[in-house]
mmCIF file of C-alpha atoms in Angstrom:
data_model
loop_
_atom_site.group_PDB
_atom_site.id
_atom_site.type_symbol
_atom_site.label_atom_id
_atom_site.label_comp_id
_atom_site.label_asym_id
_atom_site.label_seq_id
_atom_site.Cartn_x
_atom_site.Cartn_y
_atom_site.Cartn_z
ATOM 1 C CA UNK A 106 17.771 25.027 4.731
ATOM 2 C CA UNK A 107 17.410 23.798 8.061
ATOM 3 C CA UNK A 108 13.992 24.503 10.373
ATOM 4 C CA UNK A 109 14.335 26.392 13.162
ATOM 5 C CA UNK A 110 11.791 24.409 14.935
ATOM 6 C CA UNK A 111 13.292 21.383 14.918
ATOM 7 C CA UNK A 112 16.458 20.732 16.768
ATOM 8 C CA UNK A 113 19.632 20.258 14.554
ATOM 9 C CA UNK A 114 20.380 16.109 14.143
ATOM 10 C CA UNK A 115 23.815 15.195 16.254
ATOM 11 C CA UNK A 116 26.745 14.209 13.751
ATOM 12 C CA UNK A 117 26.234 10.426 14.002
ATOM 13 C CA UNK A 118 22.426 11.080 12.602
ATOM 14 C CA UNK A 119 23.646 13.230 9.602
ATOM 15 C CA UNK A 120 26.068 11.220 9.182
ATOM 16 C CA UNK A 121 23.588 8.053 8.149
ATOM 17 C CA UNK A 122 20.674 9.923 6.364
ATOM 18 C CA UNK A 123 22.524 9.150 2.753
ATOM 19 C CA UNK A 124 22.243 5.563 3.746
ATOM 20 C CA UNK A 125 18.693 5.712 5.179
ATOM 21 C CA UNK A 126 17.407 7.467 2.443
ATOM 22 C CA UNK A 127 19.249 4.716 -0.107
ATOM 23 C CA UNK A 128 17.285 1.960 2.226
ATOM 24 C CA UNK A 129 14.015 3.940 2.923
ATOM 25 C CA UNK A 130 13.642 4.225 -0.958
ATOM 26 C CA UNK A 131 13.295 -0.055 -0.996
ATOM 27 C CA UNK A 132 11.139 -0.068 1.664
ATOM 28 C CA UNK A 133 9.165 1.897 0.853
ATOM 29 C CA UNK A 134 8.964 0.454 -3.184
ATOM 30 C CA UNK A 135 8.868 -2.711 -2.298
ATOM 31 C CA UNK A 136 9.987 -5.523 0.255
ATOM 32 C CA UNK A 137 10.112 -9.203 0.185
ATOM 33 C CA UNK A 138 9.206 -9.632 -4.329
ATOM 34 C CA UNK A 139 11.126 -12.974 -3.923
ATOM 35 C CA UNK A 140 7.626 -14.551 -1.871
ATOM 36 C CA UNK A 141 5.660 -13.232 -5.040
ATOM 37 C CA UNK A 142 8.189 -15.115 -7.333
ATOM 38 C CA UNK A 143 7.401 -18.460 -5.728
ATOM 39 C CA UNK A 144 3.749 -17.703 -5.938
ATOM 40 C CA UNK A 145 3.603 -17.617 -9.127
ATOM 41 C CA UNK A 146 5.490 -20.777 -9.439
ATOM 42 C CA UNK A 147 7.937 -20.299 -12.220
ATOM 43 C CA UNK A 148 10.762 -17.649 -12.952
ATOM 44 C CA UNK A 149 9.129 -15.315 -15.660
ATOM 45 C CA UNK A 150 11.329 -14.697 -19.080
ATOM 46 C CA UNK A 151 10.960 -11.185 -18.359
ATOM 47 C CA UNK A 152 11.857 -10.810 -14.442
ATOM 48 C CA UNK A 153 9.372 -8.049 -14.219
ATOM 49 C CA UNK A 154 6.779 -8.301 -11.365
ATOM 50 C CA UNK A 155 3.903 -5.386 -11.411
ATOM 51 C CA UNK A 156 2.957 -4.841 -8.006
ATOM 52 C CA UNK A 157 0.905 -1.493 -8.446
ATOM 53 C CA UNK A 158 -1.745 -2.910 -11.193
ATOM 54 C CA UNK A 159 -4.945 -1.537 -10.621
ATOM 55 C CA UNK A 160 -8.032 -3.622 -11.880
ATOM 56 C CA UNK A 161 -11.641 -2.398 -11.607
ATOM 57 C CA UNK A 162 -14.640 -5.214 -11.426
ATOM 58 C CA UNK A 163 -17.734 -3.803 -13.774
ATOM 59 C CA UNK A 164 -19.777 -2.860 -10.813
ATOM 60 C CA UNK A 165 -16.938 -1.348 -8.912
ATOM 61 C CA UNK A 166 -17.557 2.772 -10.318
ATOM 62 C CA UNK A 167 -21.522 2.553 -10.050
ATOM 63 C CA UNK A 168 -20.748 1.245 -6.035
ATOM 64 C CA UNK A 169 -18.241 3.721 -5.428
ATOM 65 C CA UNK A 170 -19.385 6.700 -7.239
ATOM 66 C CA UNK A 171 -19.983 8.799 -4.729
ATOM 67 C CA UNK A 172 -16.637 7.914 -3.247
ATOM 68 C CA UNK A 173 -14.825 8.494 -6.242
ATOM 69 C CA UNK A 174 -16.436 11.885 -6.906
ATOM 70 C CA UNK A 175 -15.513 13.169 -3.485
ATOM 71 C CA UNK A 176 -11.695 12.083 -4.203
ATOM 72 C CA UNK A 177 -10.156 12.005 -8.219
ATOM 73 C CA UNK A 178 -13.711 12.319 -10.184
ATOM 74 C CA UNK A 179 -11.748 12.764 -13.471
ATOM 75 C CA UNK A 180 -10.881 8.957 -13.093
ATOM 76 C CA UNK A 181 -14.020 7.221 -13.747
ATOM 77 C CA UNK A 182 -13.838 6.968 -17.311
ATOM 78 C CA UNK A 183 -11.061 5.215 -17.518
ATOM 79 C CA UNK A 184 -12.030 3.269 -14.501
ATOM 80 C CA UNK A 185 -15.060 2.609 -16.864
ATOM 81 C CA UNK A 186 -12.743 1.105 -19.842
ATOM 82 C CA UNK A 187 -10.847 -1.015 -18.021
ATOM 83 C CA UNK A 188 -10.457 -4.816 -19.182
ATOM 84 C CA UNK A 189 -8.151 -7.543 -17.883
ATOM 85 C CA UNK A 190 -7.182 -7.757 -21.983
ATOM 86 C CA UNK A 191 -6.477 -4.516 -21.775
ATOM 87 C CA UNK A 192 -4.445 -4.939 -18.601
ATOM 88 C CA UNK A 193 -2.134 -7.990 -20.623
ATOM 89 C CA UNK A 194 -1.743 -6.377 -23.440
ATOM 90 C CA UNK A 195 -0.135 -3.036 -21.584
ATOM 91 C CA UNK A 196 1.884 -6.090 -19.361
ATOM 92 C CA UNK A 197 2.775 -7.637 -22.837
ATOM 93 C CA UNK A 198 4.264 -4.196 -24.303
ATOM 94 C CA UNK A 199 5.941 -3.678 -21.127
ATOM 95 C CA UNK A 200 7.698 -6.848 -20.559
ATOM 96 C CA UNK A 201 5.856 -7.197 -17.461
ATOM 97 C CA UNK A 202 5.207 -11.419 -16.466
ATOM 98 C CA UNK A 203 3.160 -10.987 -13.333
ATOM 99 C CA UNK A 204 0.876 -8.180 -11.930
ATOM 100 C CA UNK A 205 -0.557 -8.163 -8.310
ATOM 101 C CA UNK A 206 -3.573 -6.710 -8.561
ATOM 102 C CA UNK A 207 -5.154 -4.510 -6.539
ATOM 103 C CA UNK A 208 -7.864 -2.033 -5.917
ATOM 104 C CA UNK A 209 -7.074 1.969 -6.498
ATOM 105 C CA UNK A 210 -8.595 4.652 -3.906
ATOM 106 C CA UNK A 211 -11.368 4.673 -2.810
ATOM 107 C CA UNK A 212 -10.691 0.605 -2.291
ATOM 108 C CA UNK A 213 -14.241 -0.702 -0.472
ATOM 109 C CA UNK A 214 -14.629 1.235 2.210
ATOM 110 C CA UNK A 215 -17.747 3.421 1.364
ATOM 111 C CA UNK A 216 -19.331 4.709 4.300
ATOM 112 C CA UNK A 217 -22.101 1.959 5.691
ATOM 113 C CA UNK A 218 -20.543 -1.267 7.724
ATOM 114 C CA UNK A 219 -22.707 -4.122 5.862
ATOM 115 C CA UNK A 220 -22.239 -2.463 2.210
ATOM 116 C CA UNK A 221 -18.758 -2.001 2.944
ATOM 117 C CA UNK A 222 -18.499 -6.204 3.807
ATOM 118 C CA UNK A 223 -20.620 -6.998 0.935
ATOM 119 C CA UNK A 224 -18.529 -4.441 -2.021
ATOM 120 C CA UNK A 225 -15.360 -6.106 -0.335
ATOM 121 C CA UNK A 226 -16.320 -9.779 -0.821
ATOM 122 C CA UNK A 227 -17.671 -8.972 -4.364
ATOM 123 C CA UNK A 228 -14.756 -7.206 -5.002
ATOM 124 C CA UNK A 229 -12.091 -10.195 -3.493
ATOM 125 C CA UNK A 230 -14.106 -12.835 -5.488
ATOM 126 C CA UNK A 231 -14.111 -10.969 -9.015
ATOM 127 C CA UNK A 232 -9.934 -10.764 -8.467
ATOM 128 C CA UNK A 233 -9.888 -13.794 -7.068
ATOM 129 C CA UNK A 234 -11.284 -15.520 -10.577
ATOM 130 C CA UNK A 235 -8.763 -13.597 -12.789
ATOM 131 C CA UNK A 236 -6.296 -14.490 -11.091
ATOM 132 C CA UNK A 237 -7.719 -18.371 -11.144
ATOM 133 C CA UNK A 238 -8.621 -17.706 -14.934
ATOM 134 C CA UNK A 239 -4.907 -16.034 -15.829
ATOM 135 C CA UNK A 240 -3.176 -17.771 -12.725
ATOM 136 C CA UNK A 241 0.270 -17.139 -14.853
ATOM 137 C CA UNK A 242 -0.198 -13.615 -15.114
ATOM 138 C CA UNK A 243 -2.179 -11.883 -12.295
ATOM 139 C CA UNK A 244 -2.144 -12.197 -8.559
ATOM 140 C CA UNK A 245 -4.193 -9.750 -5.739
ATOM 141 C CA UNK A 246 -4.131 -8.058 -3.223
ATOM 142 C CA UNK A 247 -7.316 -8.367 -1.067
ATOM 143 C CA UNK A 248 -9.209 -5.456 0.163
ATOM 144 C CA UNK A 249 -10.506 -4.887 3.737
ATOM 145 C CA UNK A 250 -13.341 -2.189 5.293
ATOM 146 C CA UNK A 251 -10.691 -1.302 7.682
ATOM 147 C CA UNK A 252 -12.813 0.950 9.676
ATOM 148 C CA UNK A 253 -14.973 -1.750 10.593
ATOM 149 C CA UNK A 254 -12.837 -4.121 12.239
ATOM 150 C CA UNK A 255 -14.508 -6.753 12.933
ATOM 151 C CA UNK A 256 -15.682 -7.157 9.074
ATOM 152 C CA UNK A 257 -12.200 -6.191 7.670
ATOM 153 C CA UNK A 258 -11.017 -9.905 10.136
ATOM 154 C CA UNK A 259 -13.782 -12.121 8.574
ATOM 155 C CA UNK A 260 -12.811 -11.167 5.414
ATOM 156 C CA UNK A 261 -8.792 -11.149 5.637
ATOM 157 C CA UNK A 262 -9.171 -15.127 6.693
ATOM 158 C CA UNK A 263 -11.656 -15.357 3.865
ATOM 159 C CA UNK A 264 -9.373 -14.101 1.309
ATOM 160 C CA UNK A 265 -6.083 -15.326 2.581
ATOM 161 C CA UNK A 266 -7.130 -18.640 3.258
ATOM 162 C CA UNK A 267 -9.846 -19.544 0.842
ATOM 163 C CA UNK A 268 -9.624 -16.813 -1.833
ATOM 164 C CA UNK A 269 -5.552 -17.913 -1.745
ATOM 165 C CA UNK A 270 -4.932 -14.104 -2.250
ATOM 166 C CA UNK A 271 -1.254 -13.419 -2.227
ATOM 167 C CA UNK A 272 -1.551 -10.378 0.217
ATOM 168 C CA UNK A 273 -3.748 -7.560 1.621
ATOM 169 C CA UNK A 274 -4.481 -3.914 0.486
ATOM 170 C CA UNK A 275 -5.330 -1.191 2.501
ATOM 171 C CA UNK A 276 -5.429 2.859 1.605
ATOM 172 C CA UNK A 277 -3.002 5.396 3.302
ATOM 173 C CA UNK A 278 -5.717 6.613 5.409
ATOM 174 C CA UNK A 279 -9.440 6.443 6.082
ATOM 175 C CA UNK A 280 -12.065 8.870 7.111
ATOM 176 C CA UNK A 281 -9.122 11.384 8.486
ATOM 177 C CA UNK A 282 -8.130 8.059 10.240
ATOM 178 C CA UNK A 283 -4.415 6.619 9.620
ATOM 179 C CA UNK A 284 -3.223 2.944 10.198
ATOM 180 C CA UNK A 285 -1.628 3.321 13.414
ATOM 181 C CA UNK A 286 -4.591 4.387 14.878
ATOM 182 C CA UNK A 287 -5.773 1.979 17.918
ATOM 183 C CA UNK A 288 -9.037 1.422 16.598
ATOM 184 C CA UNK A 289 -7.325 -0.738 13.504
ATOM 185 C CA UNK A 290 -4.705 -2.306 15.785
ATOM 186 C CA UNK A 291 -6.508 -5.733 15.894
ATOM 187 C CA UNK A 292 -6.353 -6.099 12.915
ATOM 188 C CA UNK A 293 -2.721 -5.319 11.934
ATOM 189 C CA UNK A 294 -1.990 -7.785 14.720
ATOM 190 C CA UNK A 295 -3.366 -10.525 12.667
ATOM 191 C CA UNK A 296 -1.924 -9.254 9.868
ATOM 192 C CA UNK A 297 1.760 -9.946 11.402
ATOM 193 C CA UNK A 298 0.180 -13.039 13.303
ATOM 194 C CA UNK A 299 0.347 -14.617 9.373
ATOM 195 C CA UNK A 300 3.167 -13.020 8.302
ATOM 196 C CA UNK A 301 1.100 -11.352 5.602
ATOM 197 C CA UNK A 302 2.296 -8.877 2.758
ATOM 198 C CA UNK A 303 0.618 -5.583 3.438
ATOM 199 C CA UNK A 304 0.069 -3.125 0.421
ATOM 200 C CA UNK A 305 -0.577 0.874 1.170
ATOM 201 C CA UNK A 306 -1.775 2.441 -1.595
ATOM 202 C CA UNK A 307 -2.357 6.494 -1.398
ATOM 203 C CA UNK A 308 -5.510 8.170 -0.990
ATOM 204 C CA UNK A 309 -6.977 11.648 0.081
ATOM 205 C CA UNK A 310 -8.088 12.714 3.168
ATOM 206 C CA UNK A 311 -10.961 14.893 4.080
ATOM 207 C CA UNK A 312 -8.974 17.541 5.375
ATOM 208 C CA UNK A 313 -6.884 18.099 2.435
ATOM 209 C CA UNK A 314 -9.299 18.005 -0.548
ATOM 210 C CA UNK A 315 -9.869 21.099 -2.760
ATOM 211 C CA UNK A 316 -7.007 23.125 -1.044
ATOM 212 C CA UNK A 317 -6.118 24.450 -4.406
ATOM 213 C CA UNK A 318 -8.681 25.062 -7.671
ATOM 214 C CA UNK A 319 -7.286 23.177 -10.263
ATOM 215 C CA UNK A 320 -5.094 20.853 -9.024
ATOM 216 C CA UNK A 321 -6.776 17.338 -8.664
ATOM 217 C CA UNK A 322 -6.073 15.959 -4.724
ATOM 218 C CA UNK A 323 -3.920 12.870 -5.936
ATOM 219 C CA UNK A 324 -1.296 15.311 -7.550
ATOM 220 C CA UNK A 325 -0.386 16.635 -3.997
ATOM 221 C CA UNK A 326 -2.108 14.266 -1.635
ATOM 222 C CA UNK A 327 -0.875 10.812 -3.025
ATOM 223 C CA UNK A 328 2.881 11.421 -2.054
ATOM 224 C CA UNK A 329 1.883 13.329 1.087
ATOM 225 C CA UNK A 330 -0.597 10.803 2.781
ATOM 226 C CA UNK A 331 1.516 7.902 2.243
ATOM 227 C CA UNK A 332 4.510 9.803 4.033
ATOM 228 C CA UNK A 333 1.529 10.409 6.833
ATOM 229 C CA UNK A 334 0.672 7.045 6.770
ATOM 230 C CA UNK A 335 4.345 5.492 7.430
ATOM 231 C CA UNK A 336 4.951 7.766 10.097
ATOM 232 C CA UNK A 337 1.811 6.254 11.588
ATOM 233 C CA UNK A 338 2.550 3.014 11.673
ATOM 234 C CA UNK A 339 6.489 4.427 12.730
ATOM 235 C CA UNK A 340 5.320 6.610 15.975
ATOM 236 C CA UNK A 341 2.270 4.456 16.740
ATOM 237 C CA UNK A 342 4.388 1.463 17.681
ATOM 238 C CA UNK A 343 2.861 -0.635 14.976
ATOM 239 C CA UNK A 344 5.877 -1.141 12.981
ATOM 240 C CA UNK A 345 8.008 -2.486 15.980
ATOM 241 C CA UNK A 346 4.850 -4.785 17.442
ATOM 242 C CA UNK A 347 4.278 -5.987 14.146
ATOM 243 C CA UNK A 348 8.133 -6.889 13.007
ATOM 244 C CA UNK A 349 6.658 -10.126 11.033
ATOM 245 C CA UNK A 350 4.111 -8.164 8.742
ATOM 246 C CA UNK A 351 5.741 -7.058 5.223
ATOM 247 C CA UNK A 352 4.358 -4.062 4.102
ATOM 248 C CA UNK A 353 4.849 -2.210 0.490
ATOM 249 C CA UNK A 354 4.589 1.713 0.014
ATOM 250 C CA UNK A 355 3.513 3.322 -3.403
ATOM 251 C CA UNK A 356 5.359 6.208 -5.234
ATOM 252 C CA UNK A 357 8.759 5.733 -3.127
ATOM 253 C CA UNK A 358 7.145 6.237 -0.064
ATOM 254 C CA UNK A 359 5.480 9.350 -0.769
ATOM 255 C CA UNK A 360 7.830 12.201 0.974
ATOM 256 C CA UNK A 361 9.017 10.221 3.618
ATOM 257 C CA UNK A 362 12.537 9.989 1.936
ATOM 258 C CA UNK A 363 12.597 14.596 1.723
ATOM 259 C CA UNK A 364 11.118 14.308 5.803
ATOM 260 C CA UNK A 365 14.402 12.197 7.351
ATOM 261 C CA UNK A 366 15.580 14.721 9.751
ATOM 262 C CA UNK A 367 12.465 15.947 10.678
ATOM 263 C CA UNK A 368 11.570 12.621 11.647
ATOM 264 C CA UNK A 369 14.663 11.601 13.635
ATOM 265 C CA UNK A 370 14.398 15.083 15.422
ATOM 266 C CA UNK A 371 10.399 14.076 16.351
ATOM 267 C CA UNK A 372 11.040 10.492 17.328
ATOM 268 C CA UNK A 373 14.042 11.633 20.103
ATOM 269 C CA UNK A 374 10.635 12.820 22.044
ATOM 270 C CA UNK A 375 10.616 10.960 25.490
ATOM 271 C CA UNK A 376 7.143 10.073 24.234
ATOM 272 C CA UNK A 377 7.859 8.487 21.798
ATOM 273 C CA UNK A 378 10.647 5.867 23.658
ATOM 274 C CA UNK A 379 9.788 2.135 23.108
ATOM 275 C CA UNK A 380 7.431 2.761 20.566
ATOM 276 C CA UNK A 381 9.551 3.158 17.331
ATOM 277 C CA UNK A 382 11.125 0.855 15.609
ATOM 278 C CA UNK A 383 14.830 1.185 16.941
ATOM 279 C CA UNK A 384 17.091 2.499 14.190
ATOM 280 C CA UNK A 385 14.806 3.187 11.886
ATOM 281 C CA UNK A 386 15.606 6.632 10.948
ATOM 282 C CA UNK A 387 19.525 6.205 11.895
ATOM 283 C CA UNK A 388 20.426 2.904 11.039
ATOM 284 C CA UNK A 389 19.583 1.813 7.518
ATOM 285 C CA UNK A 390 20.839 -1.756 8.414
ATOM 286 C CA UNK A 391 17.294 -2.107 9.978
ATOM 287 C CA UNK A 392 15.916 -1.807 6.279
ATOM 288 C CA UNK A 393 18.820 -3.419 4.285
ATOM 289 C CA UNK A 394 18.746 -6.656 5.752
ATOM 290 C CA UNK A 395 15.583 -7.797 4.253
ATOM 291 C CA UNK A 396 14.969 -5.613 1.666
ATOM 292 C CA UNK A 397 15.525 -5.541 -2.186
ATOM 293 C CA UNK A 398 16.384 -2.926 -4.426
ATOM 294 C CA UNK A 399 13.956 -1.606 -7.002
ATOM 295 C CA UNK A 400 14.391 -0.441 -10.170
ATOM 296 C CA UNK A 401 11.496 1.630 -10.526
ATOM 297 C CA UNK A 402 8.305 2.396 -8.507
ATOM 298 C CA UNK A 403 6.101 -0.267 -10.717
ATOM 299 C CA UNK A 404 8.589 -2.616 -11.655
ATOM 300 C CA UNK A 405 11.233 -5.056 -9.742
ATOM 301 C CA UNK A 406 14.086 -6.542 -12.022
ATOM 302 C CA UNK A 407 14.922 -9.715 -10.556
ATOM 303 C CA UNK A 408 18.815 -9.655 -10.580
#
């Protein structure tokens, strides 16, 4: 059913949302797994590259506690069990060759600038050896205190230079805060300066936690802030300054796919010309000609 308070897409618009949604779906999976493949510097038997793999260092829950109380508490026990054995044995019954790993919500941003610098580096470092002590199986993403700028730049050279991580990982949103906000804009410059591979993974903000008793934020709020945090990056002009960064969604992009004509109606808005990526909610050809199709939202199939 249509909403009255948007105005109805022209023909030409309705006509391409099939094929947007067909190419928003890969971009928002995952772009550009062919870089990963020559990163890890042979072609696995299996063809299947994890690049959603959580790992948790052993100080990471008593750090973050606080964080992860305020956001999925029901979490930390398995947070507490995890093991890179158990992560390759779960790889090993799933056919998976190769997992990116990378750090789950709350990431390292928890509140205080220098702690936030220090939990990062420790963090970057401890994924940084496993992936120099299994360098066949796991690679990482590297985390960054993106609300403190200036630390989150010191330590994206750090790890993509010296650390050799393969990309970086952010969160959906921070402190009611989303990517394209100005205040993070230095950094995403740098981040399409290198040509980096850019990782989103969901979190919850403040606004929305609790809203219903019973239901844990990430059953809701995962799918949502990621569609929040796309449209960020679309209507704040990042996506078209930045055309050289690569940047991966979780969960299908959230419900960005369900939000296609809502979008196209919103980004028509005079104030909104120059900023957005042209095409990009009528032309899947922006998408399709560097994207790949995924099979599902953890696993690419190498065809």
């Amino acid at each position: 059913m249509s909403d009255p308070s948007n105005s109805r897409p022209d023909r030409t618009s309705s006509s391409s949302r099939r094929e947007f949604l067909s190419a928003a779906a890969g971009f928002s999976l995952c772009a550009y797994a062919g870089p990963l493949l020559a990163q890890i510097g042979h072609e696995p038997k299996a063809h299947l590259i994890d690049i959603h793999h959580h790992f948790v260092p052993p100080f990471y829950v008593n750090e973050a506690r606080k964080q992860i109380l305020a956001t999925n508490e029901a979490a930390i026990p398995t947070m507490q069990e995890w093991s890179p054995e158990k992560s390759l044995a779960e790889m090993d019954r799933n056919s998976v060759e190769y997992s990116v790993l990378s750090l789950t919500t709350p990431a390292v941003w928890i509140g205080d600038v220098q702690a936030s610098r220090k939990f990062a580096r420790e963090c970057n470092e401890y994924a940084a050896e496993l992936a120099t002590k299994y360098r066949d199986r796991f690679g990482f993403f590297a985390a960054l205190p993106l609300p403190d700028p200036e630390g989150s730049l010191k330590e994206l050279a750090y790890a993509l230079d010296d650390l050799k991580a393969n990309g970086i990982g952010l969160l959906t949103s921070y402190d009611d805060k989303w990517p394209g906000d100005p205040g993070f804009q230095a950094v995403f410059d740098e981040l399409n300066r290198r040509k980096a591979l850019v990782y989103l993974h969901p979190s919850v903000p403040n606004c929305c936690r609790g809203l219903q008793p019973g239901v844990p934020a990430p059953t809701l709020e995962y799918p949502q802030d990621t569609a929040r945090a796309i449209t960020s990056l679309m209507i704040s002009g990042t996506f078209s300054r930045c055309p050289d960064a690569r940047f991966i969604f979780s969960h299908a992009g959230g419900t960005l796919p369900m939000m296609t004509s809502r979008l196209a109606a919103l980004v028509r808005r005079p104030e909104f010309a120059g900023k957005v990526l042209k095409g990009s909610i009528t032309n899947s050809s922006v998408f399709t000609s560097k994207l790949r199709t995924l099979r599902t939202n953890r696993r690419w199939q190498r065809s």
